[in-house]
Amino acid sequence: MTKRILSIISIGVLSIFGEVSAQDIHFSQFYETTILRNPALTGIFSDDFKVSANYRNQWSSISQPFVTGQVSFETKIPVNQQTGDFFSVGLLANMDKAGTVQMKSLALYPVLSFSKSLGDANHSFLSAGFTGGFVQRSFDPSRAAVNNQYGNGGFDPYAGTGENIQANKISHLDVGAGLNFSSGAGEYSQASYFIGVSGYHLTKPRNSFY
């Protein structure tokens, strides 16, 4: 019988590391992107492995549409058959393209987690996960239109932009970590619930083209 998820509580704790200024990719079915929500959720499923994909195309009626895609793979590695403990490994790749200037983001996140069985009738696990990934961002400055190009009642695409852009492509490492408690409810654990905390961008990467 397919288990129903009663509730999912995921609390970001980035604020404890200082000021946060970022805009992450997002999906309508965000609960299917377990690695992005919490690295400790990697491997928390009943089968041996899981493959998932998400795609979102929005605001196509204005300028260029915002396109976001993601694919991921997760699998479990048993540690102790008697206790039920296991490691999980996974890989997440995502891309995001937005606006007229073709602002692009490409990211690759390998992830590792460990789940400790609490040995109760509800199949409860306490998990810890870690991910460290590579992110690349770029845009096309030739598509940009700035204030300096507007004058005399019109737009001059050949006028200088006056912008001091050092590079149109930057890259950085990104780190995330999380904890999660998962268990079941009901006589036969018909329902599942998850309670966890997670944080991303712990290295506070600098995302600036200037």
C-alpha positions as YAML, in Angstrom:
chain: A
units: angstrom
residues:
- id: 1
  name: MET
  ca: [0.00, 0.00, 0.00]
- id: 2
  name: THR
  ca: [1.33, 3.38, -0.97]
- id: 3
  name: LYS
  ca: [2.12, 5.44, 2.07]
- id: 4
  name: ARG
  ca: [0.58, 8.86, 2.34]
- id: 5
  name: ILE
  ca: [2.72, 11.72, 3.45]
- id: 6
  name: LEU
  ca: [0.99, 13.54, 6.29]
- id: 7
  name: SER
  ca: [3.36, 16.44, 6.58]
- id: 8
  name: ILE
  ca: [6.77, 17.67, 5.57]
- id: 9
  name: ILE
  ca: [8.50, 20.21, 7.73]
- id: 10
  name: SER
  ca: [11.70, 21.66, 6.31]
- id: 11
  name: ILE
  ca: [13.27, 24.60, 8.12]
- id: 12
  name: GLY
  ca: [16.10, 26.60, 6.55]
- id: 13
  name: VAL
  ca: [18.77, 27.59, 9.04]
- id: 14
  name: LEU
  ca: [20.92, 29.79, 6.83]
- id: 15
  name: SER
  ca: [20.13, 32.80, 9.00]
- id: 16
  name: ILE
  ca: [22.44, 31.52, 11.73]
- id: 17
  name: PHE
  ca: [25.36, 32.06, 9.38]
- id: 18
  name: GLY
  ca: [24.62, 35.74, 8.83]
- id: 19
  name: GLU
  ca: [22.85, 37.78, 6.20]
- id: 20
  name: VAL
  ca: [21.39, 35.79, 3.30]
- id: 21
  name: SER
  ca: [20.88, 37.23, -0.18]
- id: 22
  name: ALA
  ca: [20.03, 34.62, -2.80]
- id: 23
  name: GLN
  ca: [17.35, 33.40, -5.18]
- id: 24
  name: ASP
  ca: [17.26, 29.65, -5.67]
- id: 25
  name: ILE
  ca: [15.47, 27.74, -8.39]
- id: 26
  name: HIS
  ca: [11.99, 26.58, -7.49]
- id: 27
  name: PHE
  ca: [9.37, 24.15, -8.78]
- id: 28
  name: SER
  ca: [5.64, 23.74, -8.28]
- id: 29
  name: GLN
  ca: [6.25, 20.17, -7.05]
- id: 30
  name: PHE
  ca: [9.10, 21.15, -4.76]
- id: 31
  name: TYR
  ca: [8.57, 18.06, -2.60]
- id: 32
  name: GLU
  ca: [9.95, 15.96, -5.47]
- id: 33
  name: THR
  ca: [13.33, 17.72, -5.27]
- id: 34
  name: THR
  ca: [14.48, 16.04, -2.07]
- id: 35
  name: ILE
  ca: [18.19, 16.84, -2.46]
- id: 36
  name: LEU
  ca: [17.44, 20.55, -2.88]
- id: 37
  name: ARG
  ca: [15.14, 20.56, 0.15]
- id: 38
  name: ASN
  ca: [17.43, 18.67, 2.49]
- id: 39
  name: PRO
  ca: [20.52, 16.52, 1.72]
- id: 40
  name: ALA
  ca: [19.52, 14.27, 4.64]
- id: 41
  name: LEU
  ca: [16.40, 13.19, 2.69]
- id: 42
  name: THR
  ca: [18.61, 11.39, 0.17]
- id: 43
  name: GLY
  ca: [17.74, 7.69, 0.18]
- id: 44
  name: ILE
  ca: [14.62, 8.08, 2.32]
- id: 45
  name: PHE
  ca: [12.31, 5.94, 0.19]
- id: 46
  name: SER
  ca: [11.24, 2.30, 0.13]
- id: 47
  name: ASP
  ca: [12.94, 1.18, -3.11]
- id: 48
  name: ASP
  ca: [16.61, 0.57, -3.94]
- id: 49
  name: PHE
  ca: [17.08, 3.65, -6.11]
- id: 50
  name: LYS
  ca: [15.19, 6.68, -7.38]
- id: 51
  name: VAL
  ca: [15.41, 8.82, -10.51]
- id: 52
  name: SER
  ca: [13.49, 12.09, -10.72]
- id: 53
  name: ALA
  ca: [13.12, 14.96, -13.18]
- id: 54
  name: ASN
  ca: [11.46, 18.37, -13.02]
- id: 55
  name: TYR
  ca: [10.85, 20.97, -15.74]
- id: 56
  name: ARG
  ca: [9.27, 24.40, -15.49]
- id: 57
  name: ASN
  ca: [8.54, 26.98, -18.21]
- id: 58
  name: GLN
  ca: [6.95, 30.19, -16.96]
- id: 59
  name: TRP
  ca: [6.15, 33.76, -18.03]
- id: 60
  name: SER
  ca: [6.48, 32.94, -21.74]
- id: 61
  name: SER
  ca: [4.13, 35.84, -22.59]
- id: 62
  name: ILE
  ca: [6.71, 38.47, -21.56]
- id: 63
  name: SER
  ca: [10.11, 38.70, -23.22]
- id: 64
  name: GLN
  ca: [11.94, 35.37, -22.97]
- id: 65
  name: PRO
  ca: [10.39, 32.58, -20.85]
- id: 66
  name: PHE
  ca: [11.99, 31.49, -17.60]
- id: 67
  name: VAL
  ca: [13.05, 27.85, -18.01]
- id: 68
  name: THR
  ca: [14.19, 25.59, -15.17]
- id: 69
  name: GLY
  ca: [15.11, 21.90, -15.32]
- id: 70
  name: GLN
  ca: [16.46, 19.34, -12.88]
- id: 71
  name: VAL
  ca: [17.39, 15.63, -12.87]
- id: 72
  name: SER
  ca: [18.61, 13.57, -9.93]
- id: 73
  name: PHE
  ca: [19.59, 10.03, -8.99]
- id: 74
  name: GLU
  ca: [19.69, 8.44, -5.52]
- id: 75
  name: THR
  ca: [20.56, 4.97, -4.27]
- id: 76
  name: LYS
  ca: [21.12, 3.25, -0.92]
- id: 77
  name: ILE
  ca: [24.14, 1.26, 0.32]
- id: 78
  name: PRO
  ca: [23.28, -1.06, 3.27]
- id: 79
  name: VAL
  ca: [25.71, -0.92, 6.19]
- id: 80
  name: ASN
  ca: [24.16, -3.37, 8.65]
- id: 81
  name: GLN
  ca: [21.40, -5.75, 7.57]
- id: 82
  name: GLN
  ca: [20.41, -6.48, 11.17]
- id: 83
  name: THR
  ca: [19.96, -2.88, 12.30]
- id: 84
  name: GLY
  ca: [18.87, -1.47, 8.94]
- id: 85
  name: ASP
  ca: [21.45, 1.34, 8.86]
- id: 86
  name: PHE
  ca: [22.49, 2.55, 5.41]
- id: 87
  name: PHE
  ca: [24.46, 5.15, 3.48]
- id: 88
  name: SER
  ca: [22.91, 6.97, 0.53]
- id: 89
  name: VAL
  ca: [24.63, 8.60, -2.43]
- id: 90
  name: GLY
  ca: [23.10, 10.79, -5.07]
- id: 91
  name: LEU
  ca: [23.72, 13.30, -7.82]
- id: 92
  name: LEU
  ca: [21.65, 16.36, -8.71]
- id: 93
  name: ALA
  ca: [22.03, 18.47, -11.86]
- id: 94
  name: ASN
  ca: [19.97, 21.56, -12.59]
- id: 95
  name: MET
  ca: [19.81, 24.43, -15.06]
- id: 96
  name: ASP
  ca: [18.00, 27.74, -15.09]
- id: 97
  name: LYS
  ca: [17.66, 30.31, -17.90]
- id: 98
  name: ALA
  ca: [15.88, 33.60, -17.43]
- id: 99
  name: GLY
  ca: [15.14, 36.83, -19.26]
- id: 100
  name: THR
  ca: [16.27, 38.63, -22.38]
- id: 101
  name: VAL
  ca: [19.95, 38.61, -21.34]
- id: 102
  name: GLN
  ca: [19.82, 34.80, -21.13]
- id: 103
  name: MET
  ca: [20.90, 34.66, -17.49]
- id: 104
  name: LYS
  ca: [21.94, 31.01, -17.08]
- id: 105
  name: SER
  ca: [22.77, 28.90, -14.06]
- id: 106
  name: LEU
  ca: [24.20, 25.38, -14.22]
- id: 107
  name: ALA
  ca: [24.83, 23.34, -11.08]
- id: 108
  name: LEU
  ca: [26.03, 19.84, -10.18]
- id: 109
  name: TYR
  ca: [25.62, 18.53, -6.62]
- id: 110
  name: PRO
  ca: [26.93, 15.13, -5.45]
- id: 111
  name: VAL
  ca: [25.43, 14.19, -2.08]
- id: 112
  name: LEU
  ca: [26.20, 11.73, 0.73]
- id: 113
  name: SER
  ca: [23.99, 10.87, 3.70]
- id: 114
  name: PHE
  ca: [23.84, 8.35, 6.53]
- id: 115
  name: SER
  ca: [20.61, 7.02, 8.05]
- id: 116
  name: LYS
  ca: [20.56, 5.39, 11.48]
- id: 117
  name: SER
  ca: [17.65, 3.07, 12.22]
- id: 118
  name: LEU
  ca: [16.04, 3.67, 15.61]
- id: 119
  name: GLY
  ca: [14.78, 0.09, 15.66]
- id: 120
  name: ASP
  ca: [11.12, 0.76, 16.43]
- id: 121
  name: ALA
  ca: [7.93, -0.61, 14.90]
- id: 122
  name: ASN
  ca: [7.37, 2.58, 12.88]
- id: 123
  name: HIS
  ca: [10.66, 2.18, 10.95]
- id: 124
  name: SER
  ca: [12.06, 5.46, 12.26]
- id: 125
  name: PHE
  ca: [15.36, 6.83, 10.97]
- id: 126
  name: LEU
  ca: [17.62, 9.69, 11.98]
- id: 127
  name: SER
  ca: [19.62, 10.95, 8.99]
- id: 128
  name: ALA
  ca: [22.44, 13.40, 8.32]
- id: 129
  name: GLY
  ca: [23.39, 14.55, 4.83]
- id: 130
  name: PHE
  ca: [26.03, 16.68, 3.14]
- id: 131
  name: THR
  ca: [26.46, 18.04, -0.38]
- id: 132
  name: GLY
  ca: [29.19, 20.06, -2.04]
- id: 133
  name: GLY
  ca: [28.59, 21.22, -5.59]
- id: 134
  name: PHE
  ca: [29.85, 23.33, -8.46]
- id: 135
  name: VAL
  ca: [27.78, 26.25, -9.79]
- id: 136
  name: GLN
  ca: [28.35, 28.30, -12.94]
- id: 137
  name: ARG
  ca: [26.41, 31.46, -13.87]
- id: 138
  name: SER
  ca: [26.57, 33.43, -17.11]
- id: 139
  name: PHE
  ca: [24.67, 35.97, -19.21]
- id: 140
  name: ASP
  ca: [24.87, 37.69, -22.61]
- id: 141
  name: PRO
  ca: [25.75, 41.40, -22.07]
- id: 142
  name: SER
  ca: [25.07, 42.19, -25.75]
- id: 143
  name: ARG
  ca: [21.36, 41.64, -25.06]
- id: 144
  name: ALA
  ca: [21.23, 44.11, -22.18]
- id: 145
  name: ALA
  ca: [19.55, 47.53, -22.41]
- id: 146
  name: VAL
  ca: [20.55, 50.17, -19.85]
- id: 147
  name: ASN
  ca: [19.59, 53.77, -19.05]
- id: 148
  name: ASN
  ca: [22.58, 55.23, -20.93]
- id: 149
  name: GLN
  ca: [21.17, 53.89, -24.22]
- id: 150
  name: TYR
  ca: [17.93, 55.86, -23.90]
- id: 151
  name: GLY
  ca: [17.91, 59.49, -24.96]
- id: 152
  name: ASN
  ca: [16.25, 62.05, -27.25]
- id: 153
  name: GLY
  ca: [12.99, 60.20, -26.95]
- id: 154
  name: GLY
  ca: [14.30, 56.88, -28.20]
- id: 155
  name: PHE
  ca: [16.60, 53.90, -27.72]
- id: 156
  name: ASP
  ca: [20.05, 53.73, -29.31]
- id: 157
  name: PRO
  ca: [21.41, 50.14, -29.29]
- id: 158
  name: TYR
  ca: [24.84, 51.40, -30.43]
- id: 159
  name: ALA
  ca: [25.34, 53.80, -27.53]
- id: 160
  name: GLY
  ca: [27.83, 52.79, -24.86]
- id: 161
  name: THR
  ca: [26.33, 51.11, -21.81]
- id: 162
  name: GLY
  ca: [28.73, 52.67, -19.31]
- id: 163
  name: GLU
  ca: [28.68, 49.41, -17.34]
- id: 164
  name: ASN
  ca: [31.97, 48.10, -15.94]
- id: 165
  name: ILE
  ca: [31.31, 44.37, -16.33]
- id: 166
  name: GLN
  ca: [34.42, 42.36, -15.49]
- id: 167
  name: ALA
  ca: [33.20, 39.01, -16.85]
- id: 168
  name: ASN
  ca: [30.02, 37.48, -18.20]
- id: 169
  name: LYS
  ca: [30.68, 34.08, -16.58]
- id: 170
  name: ILE
  ca: [31.43, 33.23, -12.95]
- id: 171
  name: SER
  ca: [31.66, 29.97, -11.01]
- id: 172
  name: HIS
  ca: [31.91, 28.92, -7.38]
- id: 173
  name: LEU
  ca: [31.58, 26.00, -4.98]
- id: 174
  name: ASP
  ca: [28.42, 25.57, -2.93]
- id: 175
  name: VAL
  ca: [27.95, 23.59, 0.29]
- id: 176
  name: GLY
  ca: [24.80, 22.34, 2.00]
- id: 177
  name: ALA
  ca: [23.99, 20.10, 4.97]
- id: 178
  name: GLY
  ca: [20.97, 18.87, 6.88]
- id: 179
  name: LEU
  ca: [19.42, 16.62, 9.51]
- id: 180
  name: ASN
  ca: [16.17, 14.70, 9.21]
- id: 181
  name: PHE
  ca: [13.93, 12.47, 11.32]
- id: 182
  name: SER
  ca: [11.54, 10.19, 9.42]
- id: 183
  name: SER
  ca: [8.95, 7.83, 10.82]
- id: 184
  name: GLY
  ca: [5.53, 6.31, 10.27]
- id: 185
  name: ALA
  ca: [2.13, 6.64, 11.90]
- id: 186
  name: GLY
  ca: [-0.71, 4.19, 12.26]
- id: 187
  name: GLU
  ca: [-0.89, 0.51, 13.13]
- id: 188
  name: TYR
  ca: [0.97, -0.51, 9.97]
- id: 189
  name: SER
  ca: [2.78, 2.80, 9.38]
- id: 190
  name: GLN
  ca: [0.34, 3.66, 6.58]
- id: 191
  name: ALA
  ca: [1.38, 7.31, 6.75]
- id: 192
  name: SER
  ca: [4.86, 8.82, 6.79]
- id: 193
  name: TYR
  ca: [6.16, 12.11, 8.11]
- id: 194
  name: PHE
  ca: [9.49, 13.92, 8.02]
- id: 195
  name: ILE
  ca: [10.90, 16.61, 10.31]
- id: 196
  name: GLY
  ca: [14.19, 18.22, 9.39]
- id: 197
  name: VAL
  ca: [16.47, 21.22, 9.22]
- id: 198
  name: SER
  ca: [18.79, 22.12, 6.35]
- id: 199
  name: GLY
  ca: [21.01, 24.90, 5.09]
- id: 200
  name: TYR
  ca: [22.52, 25.74, 1.71]
- id: 201
  name: HIS
  ca: [25.10, 28.29, 0.51]
- id: 202
  name: LEU
  ca: [27.00, 27.80, 3.76]
- id: 203
  name: THR
  ca: [30.15, 29.16, 2.11]
- id: 204
  name: LYS
  ca: [28.25, 32.36, 1.23]
- id: 205
  name: PRO
  ca: [29.47, 32.45, -2.40]
- id: 206
  name: ARG
  ca: [29.76, 35.81, -4.14]
- id: 207
  name: ASN
  ca: [27.43, 36.07, -7.15]
- id: 208
  name: SER
  ca: [28.46, 39.30, -8.85]
- id: 209
  name: PHE
  ca: [29.62, 40.08, -12.39]
- id: 210
  name: TYR
  ca: [31.15, 43.41, -11.32]
...
